[in-house]
């Protein structure tokens, strides 16, 4: 079975885990080959924009190493998409929790390979297309999945509490959770049960026929918003701002990158004329600065290292629009005050500490907007400060959508 590879060191350990093109023990080339043999289209992008997906597509997320966009993936599922999350100790825990799935460790699995508790054996529970022809599956340093209502399709224990495989409907879509990402690697597919499980998984995901199956491995960013225009400029701006704010770059390089981001946004703004700004109807507060002012300040912005006030203001407008949509489900028929937003967030069930963080963030954005055109120039927003704003805003939006 090649189990010695599971503890391999040296040259094998240097191989990148979950590489779709790697034939090494920890690669995914066998899984990719299975898709080819079944004539299932399997894409392996370097970046996944959720806004480019259709409901007939499916995603396989293998051991994500960065936080997943919960709201976007949930919207994709509700529209009919299919998502597989194969993750034991990666960054998928919050995504699972949003569907009531908790992740822990198997409690003394009764069946193991060669008495090794790190190689627990899961057995099939009931019948399902995913477990057709699968009696057992072997995991490698797995976690265990639990849900108060769902029974695992594969479980480590006889009572069916510690699951290796869970699946459930999310409106028109399907979510499949696999408690061990290594079940799909080349070495583990030498087990007959694992190989049949992987084949069933691909067939299950490819059932729509005209859709794609997209394999997302560690290091591949998942960005964008489902249901909007593919590659929407503001979605890309959000990602660019996060990357830019966290970049460890010399001042000149940072200035040039910032200028590029703002210039792209300027092109988007000018190309949208004479339509009304998409922010005008969705704003929380008073009148937006006159259109020419922003364009005219591009030169000012480009000459000042680490001055990111204008991207911060743009992000603020987008955040406010998201809050209106999430909390009030309206399209901007009237302005909302900070107090109204905070009250609505509290009523939605947002914890007290998050309510305070929301109030502070909105107050900060309001002050930036008020001070942007005052004599002496706008207030300074450093990359680290913008990074904190974006981080806080995205976290709060995700929490609000989880409580919906």
mmCIF file of N, CA and C in Angstrom, residues 49 98 143 152 243 324 368:
data_model
loop_
_atom_site.group_PDB
_atom_site.id
_atom_site.type_symbol
_atom_site.label_atom_id
_atom_site.label_comp_id
_atom_site.label_asym_id
_atom_site.label_seq_id
_atom_site.Cartn_x
_atom_site.Cartn_y
_atom_site.Cartn_z
ATOM 1 N N UNK A 49 -12.293 33.212 -8.803
ATOM 2 C CA UNK A 49 -13.226 34.318 -8.603
ATOM 3 C C UNK A 49 -14.624 33.720 -8.542
ATOM 4 N N UNK A 98 -20.611 27.621 9.924
ATOM 5 C CA UNK A 98 -21.751 28.389 9.427
ATOM 6 C C UNK A 98 -22.906 27.482 9.013
ATOM 7 N N UNK A 143 -9.434 14.728 11.235
ATOM 8 C CA UNK A 143 -10.341 15.272 12.235
ATOM 9 C C UNK A 143 -11.635 14.464 12.153
ATOM 10 N N UNK A 152 -23.410 10.899 9.605
ATOM 11 C CA UNK A 152 -22.296 10.764 8.653
ATOM 12 C C UNK A 152 -22.539 9.632 7.660
ATOM 13 N N UNK A 243 -4.359 42.951 -0.073
ATOM 14 C CA UNK A 243 -2.981 42.564 -0.379
ATOM 15 C C UNK A 243 -2.029 43.737 -0.223
ATOM 16 N N UNK A 324 -26.231 47.817 4.288
ATOM 17 C CA UNK A 324 -27.626 48.094 3.941
ATOM 18 C C UNK A 324 -28.297 46.834 3.400
ATOM 19 N N UNK A 368 -13.162 60.108 8.493
ATOM 20 C CA UNK A 368 -12.313 60.205 7.302
ATOM 21 C C UNK A 368 -13.032 60.943 6.183
#
